[in-house]
PDB file of C-alpha atoms in Angstrom:
ATOM      1  CA  MET A1266     -28.773-121.476 129.929  1.00 42.00           C
ATOM      2  CA  SER A1267     -25.157-122.204 130.928  1.00 51.00           C
ATOM      3  CA  LYS A1268     -24.226-123.518 127.468  1.00 62.00           C
ATOM      4  CA  ASN A1269     -25.407-120.213 126.011  1.00 89.00           C
ATOM      5  CA  HIS A1270     -23.321-118.344 128.589  1.00 91.00           C
ATOM      6  CA  HIS A1271     -20.258-120.401 127.650  1.00 89.00           C
ATOM      7  CA  ALA A1272     -20.809-119.628 123.969  1.00 91.00           C
ATOM      8  CA  LEU A1273     -21.269-115.937 124.777  1.00 93.00           C
ATOM      9  CA  VAL A1274     -17.915-115.784 126.566  1.00 94.00           C
ATOM     10  CA  GLN A1275     -16.218-117.744 123.785  1.00 94.00           C
ATOM     11  CA  HIS A1276     -17.621-115.233 121.286  1.00 94.00           C
ATOM     12  CA  PHE A1277     -16.015-112.465 123.376  1.00 95.00           C
ATOM     13  CA  VAL A1278     -12.672-114.338 123.353  1.00 96.00           C
ATOM     14  CA  ASP A1279     -12.994-114.809 119.590  1.00 97.00           C
ATOM     15  CA  MET A1280     -13.432-111.023 119.249  1.00 97.00           C
ATOM     16  CA  ILE A1281     -10.151-110.543 121.103  1.00 97.00           C
ATOM     17  CA  ASN A1282      -8.312-113.098 118.995  1.00 98.00           C
ATOM     18  CA  THR A1283      -9.623-111.759 115.678  1.00 97.00           C
ATOM     19  CA  HIS A1284      -9.418-108.099 116.785  1.00 97.00           C
ATOM     20  CA  ASP A1285     -12.872-107.583 115.292  1.00 97.00           C
ATOM     21  CA  VAL A1286     -14.714-105.124 117.547  1.00 96.00           C
ATOM     22  CA  SER A1287     -17.513-104.969 114.972  1.00 96.00           C
ATOM     23  CA  THR A1288     -18.769-108.267 116.477  1.00 95.00           C
ATOM     24  CA  MET A1289     -19.154-106.724 119.924  1.00 95.00           C
ATOM     25  CA  PRO A1290     -22.912-106.015 119.586  1.00 95.00           C
ATOM     26  CA  GLU A1291     -23.367-109.777 119.124  1.00 94.00           C
ATOM     27  CA  HIS A1292     -22.192-110.448 122.697  1.00 94.00           C
ATOM     28  CA  THR A1293     -22.128-107.128 124.604  1.00 94.00           C
ATOM     29  CA  ALA A1294     -25.166-105.083 125.636  1.00 94.00           C
ATOM     30  CA  PRO A1295     -25.405-101.445 124.453  1.00 91.00           C
ATOM     31  CA  GLY A1296     -25.661-100.181 128.050  1.00 93.00           C
ATOM     32  CA  HIS A1297     -22.757-102.368 129.213  1.00 95.00           C
ATOM     33  CA  ILE A1298     -21.520-101.472 132.713  1.00 96.00           C
ATOM     34  CA  ASP A1299     -17.814-102.027 133.360  1.00 95.00           C
ATOM     35  CA  HIS A1300     -16.400-102.058 136.887  1.00 95.00           C
ATOM     36  CA  ASN A1301     -12.838-101.523 135.620  1.00 90.00           C
ATOM     37  CA  PRO A1302     -11.432 -98.014 136.222  1.00 87.00           C
ATOM     38  CA  VAL A1303      -9.791 -97.835 132.778  1.00 87.00           C
ATOM     39  CA  VAL A1304     -12.913 -98.828 130.795  1.00 91.00           C
ATOM     40  CA  ALA A1305     -15.911 -96.510 130.672  1.00 92.00           C
ATOM     41  CA  ASP A1306     -19.467 -97.830 130.549  1.00 95.00           C
ATOM     42  CA  GLY A1307     -21.236 -98.468 127.251  1.00 94.00           C
ATOM     43  CA  ILE A1308     -20.501-100.604 124.242  1.00 93.00           C
ATOM     44  CA  GLU A1309     -18.766 -97.770 122.364  1.00 94.00           C
ATOM     45  CA  ALA A1310     -16.344 -97.231 125.257  1.00 94.00           C
ATOM     46  CA  ASN A1311     -15.712-100.972 125.413  1.00 93.00           C
ATOM     47  CA  GLN A1312     -15.004-101.071 121.687  1.00 95.00           C
ATOM     48  CA  ALA A1313     -12.666 -98.068 121.973  1.00 95.00           C
ATOM     49  CA  PHE A1314     -10.807 -99.744 124.845  1.00 94.00           C
ATOM     50  CA  TRP A1315     -10.220-102.904 122.799  1.00 96.00           C
ATOM     51  CA  VAL A1316      -9.168-100.908 119.710  1.00 97.00           C
ATOM     52  CA  GLY A1317      -6.528 -99.301 121.946  1.00 96.00           C
ATOM     53  CA  VAL A1318      -5.428-102.683 123.301  1.00 97.00           C
ATOM     54  CA  PHE A1319      -5.131-104.070 119.761  1.00 98.00           C
ATOM     55  CA  ALA A1320      -3.044-101.062 118.689  1.00 97.00           C
ATOM     56  CA  ALA A1321      -0.705-101.514 121.661  1.00 97.00           C
ATOM     57  CA  PHE A1322      -0.613-105.320 121.456  1.00 98.00           C
ATOM     58  CA  PRO A1323      -1.341-106.290 117.834  1.00 98.00           C
ATOM     59  CA  ASP A1324      -0.534-109.956 118.441  1.00 98.00           C
ATOM     60  CA  ILE A1325      -2.582-110.376 121.644  1.00 98.00           C
ATOM     61  CA  ARG A1326      -4.048-113.840 122.093  1.00 98.00           C
ATOM     62  CA  ALA A1327      -6.543-114.903 124.746  1.00 98.00           C
ATOM     63  CA  VAL A1328      -7.407-118.388 125.952  1.00 97.00           C
ATOM     64  CA  ALA A1329     -10.443-119.109 128.127  1.00 95.00           C
ATOM     65  CA  HIS A1330     -10.122-121.537 131.020  1.00 93.00           C
ATOM     66  CA  ASP A1331     -12.575-122.658 133.690  1.00 92.00           C
ATOM     67  CA  ILE A1332     -15.777-121.074 132.371  1.00 94.00           C
ATOM     68  CA  VAL A1333     -18.481-121.411 135.026  1.00 95.00           C
ATOM     69  CA  ALA A1334     -22.098-120.277 134.640  1.00 94.00           C
ATOM     70  CA  GLU A1335     -24.832-119.992 137.245  1.00 93.00           C
ATOM     71  CA  GLY A1336     -28.091-118.119 136.812  1.00 94.00           C
ATOM     72  CA  ASP A1337     -27.407-114.781 135.140  1.00 95.00           C
ATOM     73  CA  ARG A1338     -23.630-114.917 135.888  1.00 96.00           C
ATOM     74  CA  VAL A1339     -20.755-116.357 133.944  1.00 97.00           C
ATOM     75  CA  ALA A1340     -17.141-116.323 135.086  1.00 96.00           C
ATOM     76  CA  GLY A1341     -13.857-117.504 133.725  1.00 96.00           C
ATOM     77  CA  ARG A1342     -10.115-117.492 134.023  1.00 97.00           C
ATOM     78  CA  PHE A1343      -8.348-116.087 130.988  1.00 98.00           C
ATOM     79  CA  GLU A1344      -4.739-116.232 129.872  1.00 98.00           C
ATOM     80  CA  TYR A1345      -3.225-113.605 127.580  1.00 98.00           C
ATOM     81  CA  THR A1346       0.066-113.257 125.733  1.00 98.00           C
ATOM     82  CA  ALA A1347       1.070-110.227 123.701  1.00 98.00           C
ATOM     83  CA  THR A1348       3.963-108.095 122.491  1.00 98.00           C
ATOM     84  CA  HIS A1349       3.915-104.420 123.456  1.00 98.00           C
ATOM     85  CA  GLN A1350       4.200-102.610 120.104  1.00 98.00           C
ATOM     86  CA  GLY A1351       2.221 -99.407 120.737  1.00 97.00           C
ATOM     87  CA  THR A1352       1.328 -97.023 123.543  1.00 95.00           C
ATOM     88  CA  PHE A1353      -0.670 -98.644 126.352  1.00 93.00           C
ATOM     89  CA  LEU A1354      -2.134 -96.522 129.159  1.00 90.00           C
ATOM     90  CA  GLY A1355       0.491 -93.874 128.427  1.00 89.00           C
ATOM     91  CA  VAL A1356       3.423 -96.303 128.234  1.00 93.00           C
ATOM     92  CA  PRO A1357       5.220 -96.136 124.857  1.00 95.00           C
ATOM     93  CA  ALA A1358       5.995 -99.404 123.050  1.00 97.00           C
ATOM     94  CA  THR A1359       8.742-101.450 124.671  1.00 96.00           C
ATOM     95  CA  GLY A1360       8.819-104.445 122.337  1.00 97.00           C
ATOM     96  CA  ARG A1361       8.528-106.713 125.372  1.00 97.00           C
ATOM     97  CA  THR A1362       6.287-109.751 125.563  1.00 97.00           C
ATOM     98  CA  VAL A1363       3.806-109.962 128.406  1.00 97.00           C
ATOM     99  CA  SER A1364       1.878-112.903 129.760  1.00 98.00           C
ATOM    100  CA  PHE A1365      -0.909-112.443 132.297  1.00 97.00           C
ATOM    101  CA  GLN A1366      -4.172-113.847 133.556  1.00 97.00           C
ATOM    102  CA  SER A1367      -7.493-112.373 134.538  1.00 97.00           C
ATOM    103  CA  ILE A1368     -10.568-113.544 136.350  1.00 97.00           C
ATOM    104  CA  ASP A1369     -13.698-112.061 134.765  1.00 97.00           C
ATOM    105  CA  ILE A1370     -17.311-112.179 135.867  1.00 98.00           C
ATOM    106  CA  TRP A1371     -20.220-110.983 133.758  1.00 97.00           C
ATOM    107  CA  ARG A1372     -23.911-110.521 134.392  1.00 97.00           C
ATOM    108  CA  VAL A1373     -25.886-111.693 131.384  1.00 97.00           C
ATOM    109  CA  GLU A1374     -29.112-109.945 130.412  1.00 95.00           C
ATOM    110  CA  ASP A1375     -31.239-110.733 127.359  1.00 93.00           C
ATOM    111  CA  GLY A1376     -28.492-113.005 126.016  1.00 93.00           C
ATOM    112  CA  LEU A1377     -25.760-110.321 126.147  1.00 95.00           C
ATOM    113  CA  LEU A1378     -22.907-109.409 128.491  1.00 96.00           C
ATOM    114  CA  ALA A1379     -24.477-106.543 130.438  1.00 97.00           C
ATOM    115  CA  GLU A1380     -22.127-105.956 133.366  1.00 97.00           C
ATOM    116  CA  HIS A1381     -18.476-106.869 133.954  1.00 97.00           C
ATOM    117  CA  TRP A1382     -16.034-107.212 136.829  1.00 97.00           C
ATOM    118  CA  ASP A1383     -12.429-108.309 136.418  1.00 96.00           C
ATOM    119  CA  GLN A1384      -9.377-108.985 138.497  1.00 95.00           C
ATOM    120  CA  LEU A1385      -5.881-108.799 137.048  1.00 92.00           C
ATOM    121  CA  ASP A1386      -2.488-107.718 138.293  1.00 92.00           C
ATOM    122  CA  MET A1387      -1.764-104.517 136.358  1.00 90.00           C
ATOM    123  CA  GLY A1388       1.385-104.013 138.417  1.00 90.00           C
ATOM    124  CA  ASP A1389       2.756-107.292 137.096  1.00 94.00           C
ATOM    125  CA  ILE A1390       1.946-106.269 133.518  1.00 94.00           C
ATOM    126  CA  PHE A1391       3.797-102.970 133.956  1.00 93.00           C
ATOM    127  CA  ARG A1392       6.770-104.740 135.571  1.00 93.00           C
ATOM    128  CA  GLN A1393       6.918-107.083 132.560  1.00 95.00           C
ATOM    129  CA  LEU A1394       7.034-103.964 130.385  1.00 95.00           C
ATOM    130  CA  GLY A1395       9.959-102.671 132.476  1.00 93.00           C
ATOM    131  CA  VAL A1396       7.913 -99.821 133.937  1.00 92.00           C
ATOM    132  CA  ASP A1397       7.503 -98.903 137.612  1.00 86.00           C
ATOM    133  CA  PRO A1398       3.783 -99.463 138.313  1.00 82.00           C
ATOM    134  CA  ALA A1399       3.783 -96.559 140.812  1.00 80.00           C
ATOM    135  CA  ALA A1400       4.972 -94.179 138.067  1.00 77.00           C
ATOM    136  CA  VAL A1401       2.100 -95.239 135.795  1.00 76.00           C
ATOM    137  CA  ALA A1402      -0.488 -94.936 138.566  1.00 60.00           C
ATOM    138  CA  HIS A1403       0.521 -91.323 139.179  1.00 50.00           C
ATOM    139  CA  ALA A1404       1.053 -90.244 135.580  1.00 49.00           C
TER     140      ALA A1404
END
């Protein structure tokens, strides 16, 4: 089971690196639940979120590290680099490069990513963009 979970997460990372949200149904469940306040539940919302990320950061690259699977859970540490070239969460393009990491955990159901939790420092991302994180949080 864990090898399948690893492949599932790698397929998700490949979607990020190719910017091909059309592959999302191959790894993400239609009723996907996302515990991230900026991403609504459902595969369509997840696709729309990533389309927005790709528009804001057209050169985004993700690398998966430390993928761990146990039972119906798979987790990993991910590293991202990107250049801010479009509006992101209301912040107009700055042309700045950002580098950040996330820790993501998914629940796998019927061979698809069904539920997601993540931890990343959005404040650090906004600081790298030259924006006061408090101003974005209250915009």
